[in-house]
Tab-separated table of C-alpha atoms in Angstrom:
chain	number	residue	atom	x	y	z
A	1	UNK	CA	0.000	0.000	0.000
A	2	UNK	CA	1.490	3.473	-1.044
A	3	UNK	CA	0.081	6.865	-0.209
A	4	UNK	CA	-2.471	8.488	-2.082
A	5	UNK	CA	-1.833	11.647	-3.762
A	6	UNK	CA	-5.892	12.805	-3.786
A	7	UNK	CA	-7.534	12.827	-0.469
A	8	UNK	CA	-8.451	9.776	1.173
A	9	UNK	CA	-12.213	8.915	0.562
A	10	UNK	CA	-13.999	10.021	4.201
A	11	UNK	CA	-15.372	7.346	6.229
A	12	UNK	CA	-19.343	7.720	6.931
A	13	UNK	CA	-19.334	3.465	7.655
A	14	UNK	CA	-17.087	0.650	8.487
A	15	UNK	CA	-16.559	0.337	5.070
A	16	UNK	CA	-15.601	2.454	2.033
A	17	UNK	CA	-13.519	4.962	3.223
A	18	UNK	CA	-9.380	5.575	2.166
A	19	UNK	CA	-8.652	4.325	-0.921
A	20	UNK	CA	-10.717	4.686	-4.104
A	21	UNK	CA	-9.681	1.640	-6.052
A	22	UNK	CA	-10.233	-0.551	-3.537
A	23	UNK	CA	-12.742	-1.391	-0.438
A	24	UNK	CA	-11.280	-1.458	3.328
A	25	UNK	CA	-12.854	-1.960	6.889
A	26	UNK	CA	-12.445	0.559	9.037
A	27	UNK	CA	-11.858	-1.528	11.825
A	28	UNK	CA	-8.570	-3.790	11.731
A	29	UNK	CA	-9.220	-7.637	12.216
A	30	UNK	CA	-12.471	-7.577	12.821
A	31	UNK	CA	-13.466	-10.903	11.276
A	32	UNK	CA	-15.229	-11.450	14.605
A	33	UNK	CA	-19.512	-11.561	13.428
A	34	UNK	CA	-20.421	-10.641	16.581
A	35	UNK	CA	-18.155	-6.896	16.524
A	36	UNK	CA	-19.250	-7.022	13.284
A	37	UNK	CA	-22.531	-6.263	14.666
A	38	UNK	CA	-21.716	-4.184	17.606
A	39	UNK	CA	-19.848	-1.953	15.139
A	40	UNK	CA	-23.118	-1.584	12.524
A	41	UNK	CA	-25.135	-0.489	15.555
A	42	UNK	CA	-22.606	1.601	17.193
A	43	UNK	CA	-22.416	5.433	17.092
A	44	UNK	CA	-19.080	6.647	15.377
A	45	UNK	CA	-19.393	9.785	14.043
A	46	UNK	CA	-16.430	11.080	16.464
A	47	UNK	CA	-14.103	7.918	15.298
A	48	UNK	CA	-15.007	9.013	11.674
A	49	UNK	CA	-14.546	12.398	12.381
A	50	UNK	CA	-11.353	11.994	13.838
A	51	UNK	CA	-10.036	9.847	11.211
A	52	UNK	CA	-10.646	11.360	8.901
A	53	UNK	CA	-9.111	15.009	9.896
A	54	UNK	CA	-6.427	12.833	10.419
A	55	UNK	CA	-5.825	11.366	6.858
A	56	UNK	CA	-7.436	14.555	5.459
A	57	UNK	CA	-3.343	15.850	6.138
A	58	UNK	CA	-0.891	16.447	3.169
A	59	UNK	CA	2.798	15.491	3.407
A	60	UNK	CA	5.327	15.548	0.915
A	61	UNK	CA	8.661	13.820	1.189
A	62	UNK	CA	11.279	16.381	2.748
A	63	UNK	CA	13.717	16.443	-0.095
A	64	UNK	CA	16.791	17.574	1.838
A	65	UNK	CA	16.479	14.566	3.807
A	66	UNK	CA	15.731	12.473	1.179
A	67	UNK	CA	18.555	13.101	-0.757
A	68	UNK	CA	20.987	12.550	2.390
A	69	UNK	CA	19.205	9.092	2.817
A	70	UNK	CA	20.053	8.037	-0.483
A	71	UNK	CA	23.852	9.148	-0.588
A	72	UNK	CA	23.632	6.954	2.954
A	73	UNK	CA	22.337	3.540	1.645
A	74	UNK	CA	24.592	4.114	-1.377
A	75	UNK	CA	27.475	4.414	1.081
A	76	UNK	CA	25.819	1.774	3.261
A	77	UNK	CA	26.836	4.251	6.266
A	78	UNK	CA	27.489	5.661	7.962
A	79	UNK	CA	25.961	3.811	11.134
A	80	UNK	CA	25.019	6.542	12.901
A	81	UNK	CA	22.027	7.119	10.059
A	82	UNK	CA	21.437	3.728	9.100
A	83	UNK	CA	21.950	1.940	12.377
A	84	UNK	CA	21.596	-2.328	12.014
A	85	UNK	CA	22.811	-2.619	9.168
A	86	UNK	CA	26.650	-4.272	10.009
A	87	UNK	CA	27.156	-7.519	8.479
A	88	UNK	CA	29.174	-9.295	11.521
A	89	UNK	CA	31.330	-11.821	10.236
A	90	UNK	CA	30.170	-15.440	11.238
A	91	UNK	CA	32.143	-17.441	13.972
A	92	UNK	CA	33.895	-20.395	12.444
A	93	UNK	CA	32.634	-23.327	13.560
A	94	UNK	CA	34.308	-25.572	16.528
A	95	UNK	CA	34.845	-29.337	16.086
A	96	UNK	CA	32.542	-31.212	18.892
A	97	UNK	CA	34.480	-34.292	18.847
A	98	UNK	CA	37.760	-32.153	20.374
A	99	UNK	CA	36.677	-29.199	21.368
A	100	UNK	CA	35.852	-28.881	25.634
A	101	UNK	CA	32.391	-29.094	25.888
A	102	UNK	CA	32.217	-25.292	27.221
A	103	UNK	CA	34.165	-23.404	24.964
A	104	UNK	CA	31.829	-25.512	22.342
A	105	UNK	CA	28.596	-24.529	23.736
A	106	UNK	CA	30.044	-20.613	24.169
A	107	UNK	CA	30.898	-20.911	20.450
A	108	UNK	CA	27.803	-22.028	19.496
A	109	UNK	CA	26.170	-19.298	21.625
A	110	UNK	CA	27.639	-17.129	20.089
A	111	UNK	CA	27.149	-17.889	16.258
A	112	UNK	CA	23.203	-18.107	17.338
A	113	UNK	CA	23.688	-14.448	18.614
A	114	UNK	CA	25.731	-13.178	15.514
A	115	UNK	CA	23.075	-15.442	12.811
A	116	UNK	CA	20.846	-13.116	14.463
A	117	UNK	CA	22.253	-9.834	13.656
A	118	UNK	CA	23.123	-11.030	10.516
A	119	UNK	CA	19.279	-11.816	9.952
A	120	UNK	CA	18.652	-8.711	11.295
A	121	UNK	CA	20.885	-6.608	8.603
A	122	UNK	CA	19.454	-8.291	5.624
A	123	UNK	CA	16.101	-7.551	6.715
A	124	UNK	CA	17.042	-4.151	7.048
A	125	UNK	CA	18.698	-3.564	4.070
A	126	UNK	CA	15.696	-4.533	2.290
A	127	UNK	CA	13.598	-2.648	4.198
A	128	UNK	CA	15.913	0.544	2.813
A	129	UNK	CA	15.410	-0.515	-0.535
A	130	UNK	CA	11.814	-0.411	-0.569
A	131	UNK	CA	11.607	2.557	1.493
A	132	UNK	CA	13.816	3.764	-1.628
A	133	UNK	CA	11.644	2.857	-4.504
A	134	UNK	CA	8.913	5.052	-2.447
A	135	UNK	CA	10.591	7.718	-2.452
A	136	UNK	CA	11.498	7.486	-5.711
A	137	UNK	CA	7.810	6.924	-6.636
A	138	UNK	CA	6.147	9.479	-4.376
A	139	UNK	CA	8.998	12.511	-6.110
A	140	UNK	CA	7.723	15.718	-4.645
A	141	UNK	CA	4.252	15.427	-4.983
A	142	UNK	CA	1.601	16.032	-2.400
A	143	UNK	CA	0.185	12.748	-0.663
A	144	UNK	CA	-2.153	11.663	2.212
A	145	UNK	CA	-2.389	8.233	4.096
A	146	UNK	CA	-5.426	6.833	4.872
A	147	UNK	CA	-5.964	5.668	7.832
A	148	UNK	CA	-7.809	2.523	9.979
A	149	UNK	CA	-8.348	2.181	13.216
A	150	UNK	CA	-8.239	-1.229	15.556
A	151	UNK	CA	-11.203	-2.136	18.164
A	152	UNK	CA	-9.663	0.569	20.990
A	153	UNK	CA	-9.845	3.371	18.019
A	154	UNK	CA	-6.603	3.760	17.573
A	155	UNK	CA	-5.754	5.573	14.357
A	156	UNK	CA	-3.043	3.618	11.952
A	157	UNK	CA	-2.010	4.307	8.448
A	158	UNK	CA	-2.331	1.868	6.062
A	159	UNK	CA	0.986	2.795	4.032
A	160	UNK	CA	3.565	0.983	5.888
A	161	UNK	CA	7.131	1.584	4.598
A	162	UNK	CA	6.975	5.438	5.106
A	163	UNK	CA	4.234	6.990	6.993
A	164	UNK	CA	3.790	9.261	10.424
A	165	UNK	CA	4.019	6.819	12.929
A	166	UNK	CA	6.712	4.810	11.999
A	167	UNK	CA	10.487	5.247	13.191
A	168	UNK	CA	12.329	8.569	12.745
A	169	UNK	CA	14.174	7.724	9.777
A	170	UNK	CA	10.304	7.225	8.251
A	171	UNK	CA	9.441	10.092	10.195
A	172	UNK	CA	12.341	12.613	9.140
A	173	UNK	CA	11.141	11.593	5.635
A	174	UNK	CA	8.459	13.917	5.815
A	175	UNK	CA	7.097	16.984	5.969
A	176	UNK	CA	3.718	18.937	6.212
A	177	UNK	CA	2.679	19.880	2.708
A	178	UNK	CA	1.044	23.279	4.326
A	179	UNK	CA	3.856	24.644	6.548
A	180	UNK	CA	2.412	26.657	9.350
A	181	UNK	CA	3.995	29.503	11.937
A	182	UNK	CA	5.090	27.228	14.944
A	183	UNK	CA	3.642	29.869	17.558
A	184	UNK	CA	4.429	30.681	20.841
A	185	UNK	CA	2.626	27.415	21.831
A	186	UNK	CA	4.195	25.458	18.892
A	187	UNK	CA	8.193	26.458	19.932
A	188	UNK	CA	7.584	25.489	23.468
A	189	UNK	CA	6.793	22.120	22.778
A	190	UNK	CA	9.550	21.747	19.889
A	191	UNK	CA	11.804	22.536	22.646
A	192	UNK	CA	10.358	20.219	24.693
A	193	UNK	CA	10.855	17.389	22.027
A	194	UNK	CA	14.239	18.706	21.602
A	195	UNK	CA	15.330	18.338	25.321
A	196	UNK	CA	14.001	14.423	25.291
A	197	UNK	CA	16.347	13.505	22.533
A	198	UNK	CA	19.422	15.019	24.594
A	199	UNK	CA	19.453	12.035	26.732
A	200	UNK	CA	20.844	12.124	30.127
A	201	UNK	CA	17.558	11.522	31.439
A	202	UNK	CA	16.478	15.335	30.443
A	203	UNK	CA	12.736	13.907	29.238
A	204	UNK	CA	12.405	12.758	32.525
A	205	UNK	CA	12.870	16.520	33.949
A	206	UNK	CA	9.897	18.821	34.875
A	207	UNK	CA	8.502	20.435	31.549
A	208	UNK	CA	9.737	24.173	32.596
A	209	UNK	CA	13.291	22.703	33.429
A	210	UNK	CA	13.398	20.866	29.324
């Protein structure tokens, strides 16, 4: 599923809201017949409401960023901006038949742990490439991502490689299409946000103090 780059169709129902080509439920997993019916008799005009002001939102792709990303994966690095994605080399193996039965079973421990990380960094580095052919699809044009919710009405979009909620390389991928003055309000809390990546336990200070 990609973004759309016309408004997500509104939800009035469970069904037939977000895409246009296509029909979704509203409500994740719910296979279950009997919230089937508690959701056809149930009011949710504020669900729909708030759903849809939420995919009602245009991005676009932050270019800047974008462009950085892609001289990254090219460079496969550095780690700092693509973290997981070392390729440990694998621990020879140890012969059982002469090898003490402890520094065999550390050995062995150990290859598990580093088959891991290796599993890890492949899954990641395909991960990057798709997230790559997005961006390369999506260019500079405006885009919107609809949105479902799950049975405690929580809001998710269906577009999963890049969207809002994802992790902040996905997130630093984007920008508001309709840039806004921050505000007095608005630069309080950006410093706010900026004090709880500092570490050093600073987002667990009092708000005046970040």
């Amino acid at each position: 599923f990609l973004p759309m780059v016309d408004p997500p169709i509104p939800w009035n129902g469970i069904e037939g809201g977000g895409y246009r080509e296509f029909s979704l439920s509203l409500v994740k997993r719910d296979e279950d017949m009997d919230v089937q019916e508690a959701l056809k008799k149930a009011d949710l005009r504020v669900v729909f409401e708030a759903v849809n002001a939420i995919q009602a939102t245009p991005y676009r792709i932050n270019e800047r960023l974008s462009a950085v990303f892609a001289a990254a994966c090219e460079r496969r690095g550095p780690s700092a901006a693509l973290p997981y994605l070392e390729m440990p080399e694998m621990p020879s193996r140890l012969p059982k038949t002469t090898t003490p039965a402890e520094e065999w079973e550390t050995r062995r421990a150990e290859r598990r742990r580093v088959g891991r990380l290796r599993s890890m960094a492949a899954a990641n580095f395909i991960a990057l490439e798709r997230r790559l052919s997005v961006l390369k699809i999506l260019g500079n044009r405006v885009i919107y991502f609809p949105h479902q919710v799950d049975l405690r009405s929580r809001a998710y979009p269906v577009p999963q490689e890049i969207h809002p909620q994802s992790d902040d390389l996905s997130r630093a991928l984007l920008a508001f299409a309709r840039g806004k003055p921050l505000g007095e309000r608005g630069a309080s809390w950006l410093a706010v946000q900026l004090a709880n990546l500092y570490g050093q336990k600073v987002d667990k200070m009092p708000l005046e103090r970040r």
